[in-house]
Amino acid sequence: SQTIHQWPATLVQPVGSPLSLECTVEGTSNPNLYWYRQAAGRGLQLLFYSVGIGQISSEVPQNLSASRPQDRQFILSSKKLLLSDSGFYLCAWREGPPYEQYFGPGTRLTVT
Amino acid sequence: GENVEQHPSTLSVQEGDSAVIKCTYSDSASNYFPWYKQELGKRPQLIIDIRSNVGEKKDQRIAVTLNKTAKHFSLHITETQPEDSAVYFCAASRGEYSSASKIIFGSGTRLSIRP
């Protein structure tokens, strides 16, 4: 069965520091991968999605970037964090049929 | 662009009563409609979905209905229990037969069950 991992689970970083969040999926091949951010008490904001290695689509212009160096690996990065980058970062994957989308356990980021 | 509107934003019901959450979508080509439940501090979990070839789907106490003509769909929870308290998200996508299209989420409904 498929499993999605994210790390770290929690992170506290100062403003202006770099960021790297990793997501890996097991038990599947060539999935679509997604990065979402959820601010406290808010909805799901799609940040990036990828349909294959090296293919990244950005949904929101910001100081974040994403990369997909391997089929089942998706990385979210920033060179300099802002206070507004705080939130719950969720990776998700989708493939099939039946093309359902599942979320990883998430990384809770606090920028201080 | 594509948009999914969800109502109400908050909902409080007595334990044992029913809860209904409604969503409308703008993209007439949407054909896949999942619903997610997110408990406090956890990831959203897929609880039920409906595809364009059916008008209703049930799974125990949960049911979803779809009206493609009106472009709206609803989640119905019967005999509500305390563990139903959570935030519920509706969503829409063209991706019934492929993963190519992204899923558009509604803004969420915070459901509280009163004992």
Short mmCIF file of C-alpha atoms in Angstrom, two decimals:
data_model
loop_
_atom_site.label_atom_id
_atom_site.label_comp_id
_atom_site.label_asym_id
_atom_site.label_seq_id
_atom_site.Cartn_x
_atom_site.Cartn_y
_atom_site.Cartn_z
CA SER A 1 0.00 0.00 0.00
CA GLN A 2 1.01 3.60 -0.48
CA THR A 3 2.56 5.67 2.30
CA ILE A 4 3.54 9.32 2.36
CA HIS A 5 6.17 10.72 4.67
CA GLN A 6 6.99 14.27 5.62
CA TRP A 7 9.77 15.65 7.76
CA PRO A 8 10.38 17.28 10.00
CA ALA A 9 7.08 17.10 11.87
CA THR A 10 7.63 20.45 13.58
CA LEU A 11 10.07 23.25 12.97
CA VAL A 12 10.81 26.61 14.57
CA GLN A 13 12.91 28.94 12.45
CA PRO A 14 13.93 32.61 12.75
CA VAL A 15 12.93 35.17 10.15
CA GLY A 16 15.42 35.28 7.30
CA SER A 17 16.64 31.71 7.74
CA PRO A 18 16.46 29.09 4.96
CA LEU A 19 13.91 26.27 4.79
CA SER A 20 13.85 22.77 3.38
CA LEU A 21 10.86 20.45 3.82
CA GLU A 22 10.85 16.99 2.33
CA CYS A 23 8.07 14.69 1.21
CA THR A 24 8.46 11.13 -0.04
CA VAL A 25 5.89 8.65 -1.26
CA GLU A 26 6.22 4.87 -1.12
CA GLY A 27 4.33 2.16 -2.97
CA THR A 28 3.49 4.13 -6.08
CA SER A 29 5.14 5.39 -9.23
CA ASN A 30 4.81 8.63 -11.18
CA PRO A 31 2.26 10.23 -8.85
CA ASN A 32 1.17 13.84 -9.01
CA LEU A 33 2.58 15.60 -5.97
CA TYR A 34 1.32 18.75 -4.27
CA TRP A 35 2.41 21.22 -1.58
CA TYR A 36 -0.29 23.01 0.42
CA ARG A 37 -0.04 25.54 3.21
CA GLN A 38 -2.67 26.01 5.89
CA ALA A 39 -2.49 29.07 8.11
CA ALA A 40 -3.94 28.67 11.60
CA GLY A 41 -7.71 28.22 11.39
CA ARG A 42 -7.75 28.69 7.64
CA GLY A 43 -8.23 26.71 4.46
CA LEU A 44 -5.88 24.83 2.15
CA GLN A 45 -3.73 27.00 -0.11
CA LEU A 46 -2.14 25.15 -3.04
CA LEU A 47 1.48 26.28 -3.42
CA PHE A 48 3.04 23.95 -6.01
CA TYR A 49 2.24 20.80 -7.90
CA SER A 50 4.28 18.42 -9.99
CA VAL A 51 3.26 15.88 -12.62
CA GLY A 52 6.75 14.41 -13.01
CA ILE A 53 10.47 14.69 -12.27
CA GLY A 54 11.67 18.26 -12.75
CA GLN A 55 8.16 19.51 -13.63
CA ILE A 56 6.91 22.14 -11.17
CA SER A 57 3.90 24.43 -11.44
CA SER A 58 3.63 27.39 -9.08
CA GLU A 59 0.24 28.57 -7.92
CA VAL A 60 1.16 31.55 -5.78
CA PRO A 61 4.09 33.97 -6.33
CA GLN A 62 6.09 34.10 -3.11
CA ASN A 63 9.48 33.45 -1.60
CA LEU A 64 9.04 29.67 -1.73
CA SER A 65 10.22 27.21 -4.38
CA ALA A 66 9.76 23.51 -5.01
CA SER A 67 11.77 20.78 -6.65
CA ARG A 68 11.21 17.15 -7.60
CA PRO A 69 14.60 15.51 -7.97
CA GLN A 70 13.21 11.97 -7.95
CA ASP A 71 9.90 10.41 -8.93
CA ARG A 72 8.68 10.01 -5.36
CA GLN A 73 10.42 12.95 -3.70
CA PHE A 74 9.10 16.51 -3.46
CA ILE A 75 10.98 19.30 -1.69
CA LEU A 76 9.78 22.73 -0.58
CA SER A 77 12.42 25.39 -0.02
CA SER A 78 12.97 29.00 0.87
CA LYS A 79 16.11 31.09 0.96
CA LYS A 80 14.74 33.56 3.52
CA LEU A 81 11.67 32.88 5.65
CA LEU A 82 9.07 35.54 6.44
CA LEU A 83 6.78 35.66 9.47
CA SER A 84 3.86 35.05 7.11
CA ASP A 85 5.38 31.68 6.12
CA SER A 86 4.26 30.19 9.42
CA GLY A 87 1.68 27.45 8.98
CA PHE A 88 0.94 23.78 8.51
CA TYR A 89 2.61 22.48 5.34
CA LEU A 90 0.97 19.47 3.76
CA CYS A 91 2.27 17.31 0.97
CA ALA A 92 -0.26 15.32 -1.04
CA TRP A 93 -0.17 12.72 -3.78
CA ARG A 94 -2.59 11.59 -6.40
CA GLU A 95 -2.48 8.79 -8.95
CA GLY A 96 -4.65 6.00 -10.12
CA PRO A 97 -7.23 5.09 -11.05
CA PRO A 98 -9.12 5.92 -8.85
CA TYR A 99 -7.31 9.33 -8.71
CA GLU A 100 -8.06 10.07 -5.11
CA GLN A 101 -5.79 12.54 -3.33
CA TYR A 102 -4.17 11.76 0.02
CA PHE A 103 -2.29 14.04 2.38
CA GLY A 104 0.89 13.45 4.31
CA PRO A 105 1.09 14.03 8.08
CA GLY A 106 2.29 17.61 7.62
CA THR A 107 5.02 19.87 8.97
CA ARG A 108 4.08 22.57 11.44
CA LEU A 109 6.36 25.57 10.82
CA THR A 110 6.66 28.51 13.18
CA VAL A 111 8.71 31.48 12.03
CA THR A 112 9.81 33.67 14.92
CA GLY B 1 -10.94 30.94 -12.64
CA GLU B 2 -12.11 27.80 -10.91
CA ASN B 3 -13.80 28.36 -7.58
CA VAL B 4 -15.57 26.31 -4.93
CA GLU B 5 -17.79 28.06 -2.40
CA GLN B 6 -18.74 26.32 0.83
CA HIS B 7 -21.46 27.13 3.37
CA PRO B 8 -21.85 27.52 6.25
CA SER B 9 -18.42 28.38 7.63
CA THR B 10 -19.46 27.20 11.10
CA LEU B 11 -22.21 24.78 12.10
CA SER B 12 -23.33 23.64 15.54
CA VAL B 13 -25.80 20.79 15.90
CA GLN B 14 -27.19 18.76 18.77
CA GLU B 15 -25.79 15.28 19.11
CA GLY B 16 -28.06 12.88 17.23
CA ASP B 17 -29.32 15.52 14.80
CA SER B 18 -28.30 15.82 11.16
CA ALA B 19 -25.76 18.20 9.64
CA VAL B 20 -25.71 19.46 6.07
CA ILE B 21 -22.85 21.28 4.34
CA LYS B 22 -23.35 22.76 0.89
CA CYS B 23 -20.91 23.64 -1.88
CA THR B 24 -21.13 25.19 -5.32
CA TYR B 25 -18.52 25.07 -8.06
CA SER B 26 -17.84 27.27 -11.06
CA ASP B 27 -16.08 24.95 -13.54
CA SER B 28 -18.78 23.09 -15.44
CA ALA B 29 -16.18 20.52 -16.56
CA SER B 30 -15.66 19.35 -12.95
CA ASN B 31 -16.52 15.69 -12.58
CA TYR B 32 -14.96 14.53 -9.31
CA PHE B 33 -16.08 15.83 -5.88
CA PRO B 34 -14.25 14.63 -2.75
CA TRP B 35 -14.96 15.56 0.86
CA TYR B 36 -12.28 15.74 3.55
CA LYS B 37 -12.48 15.78 7.32
CA GLN B 38 -9.74 17.48 9.32
CA GLU B 39 -9.52 16.98 13.05
CA LEU B 40 -7.63 19.51 15.13
CA GLY B 41 -3.90 19.40 14.43
CA LYS B 42 -4.15 16.55 11.93
CA ARG B 43 -4.06 16.09 8.18
CA PRO B 44 -7.24 16.21 6.09
CA GLN B 45 -8.66 12.74 5.57
CA LEU B 46 -10.71 11.71 2.54
CA ILE B 47 -14.08 10.53 3.88
CA ILE B 48 -16.21 10.17 0.77
CA ASP B 49 -16.25 11.22 -2.85
CA ILE B 50 -18.70 11.28 -5.72
CA ARG B 51 -18.12 11.17 -9.44
CA SER B 52 -20.16 12.75 -12.18
CA ASN B 53 -21.98 9.59 -13.23
CA VAL B 54 -23.97 9.33 -9.98
CA GLY B 55 -26.29 11.69 -8.13
CA GLU B 56 -25.94 10.28 -4.63
CA LYS B 57 -23.59 8.10 -2.62
CA LYS B 58 -23.90 6.79 0.93
CA ASP B 59 -21.44 5.34 3.41
CA GLN B 60 -23.04 4.52 6.75
CA ARG B 61 -24.04 7.87 8.32
CA ILE B 62 -22.52 9.98 5.56
CA ALA B 63 -24.10 10.77 2.21
CA VAL B 64 -23.19 13.11 -0.64
CA THR B 65 -25.50 14.42 -3.34
CA LEU B 66 -24.56 16.03 -6.63
CA ASN B 67 -26.63 18.27 -8.88
CA LYS B 68 -24.57 18.90 -12.01
CA THR B 69 -27.19 21.12 -13.60
CA ALA B 70 -27.13 23.53 -10.67
CA LYS B 71 -23.41 22.92 -10.04
CA HIS B 72 -23.82 22.17 -6.38
CA PHE B 73 -23.13 19.24 -4.10
CA SER B 74 -23.78 18.55 -0.43
CA LEU B 75 -22.57 16.45 2.48
CA HIS B 76 -25.15 15.00 4.85
CA ILE B 77 -24.22 13.51 8.22
CA THR B 78 -27.02 11.76 10.10
CA GLU B 79 -27.19 10.79 13.78
CA THR B 80 -24.24 13.03 14.57
CA GLN B 81 -21.79 11.96 17.26
CA PRO B 82 -19.10 13.88 19.21
CA GLU B 83 -16.38 12.39 17.00
CA ASP B 84 -17.95 14.11 14.00
CA SER B 85 -16.68 17.45 15.35
CA ALA B 86 -14.05 18.65 12.87
CA VAL B 87 -13.49 20.93 9.89
CA TYR B 88 -14.94 19.60 6.65
CA PHE B 89 -13.69 20.62 3.21
CA CYS B 90 -15.49 20.07 -0.06
CA ALA B 91 -13.55 20.04 -3.31
CA ALA B 92 -13.98 19.77 -7.06
CA SER B 93 -11.76 18.59 -9.88
CA ARG B 94 -11.84 17.62 -13.53
CA GLY B 95 -9.76 14.62 -12.62
CA GLU B 96 -12.30 11.83 -12.57
CA TYR B 97 -10.32 9.82 -15.10
CA SER B 98 -6.87 11.22 -14.61
CA SER B 99 -4.73 12.92 -12.03
CA ALA B 100 -3.86 15.72 -14.40
CA SER B 101 -6.15 18.33 -12.91
CA LYS B 102 -5.63 19.90 -9.52
CA ILE B 103 -8.29 19.71 -6.85
CA ILE B 104 -9.92 23.00 -5.87
CA PHE B 105 -10.95 23.17 -2.20
CA GLY B 106 -13.71 25.08 -0.50
CA SER B 107 -12.93 27.27 2.50
CA GLY B 108 -14.08 24.72 5.08
CA THR B 109 -16.92 24.25 7.58
CA ARG B 110 -16.21 23.94 11.28
CA LEU B 111 -18.76 21.46 12.62
CA SER B 112 -19.37 21.28 16.37
CA ILE B 113 -21.56 18.62 17.96
CA ARG B 114 -23.27 19.73 21.19
CA PRO B 115 -23.73 16.98 23.81
#
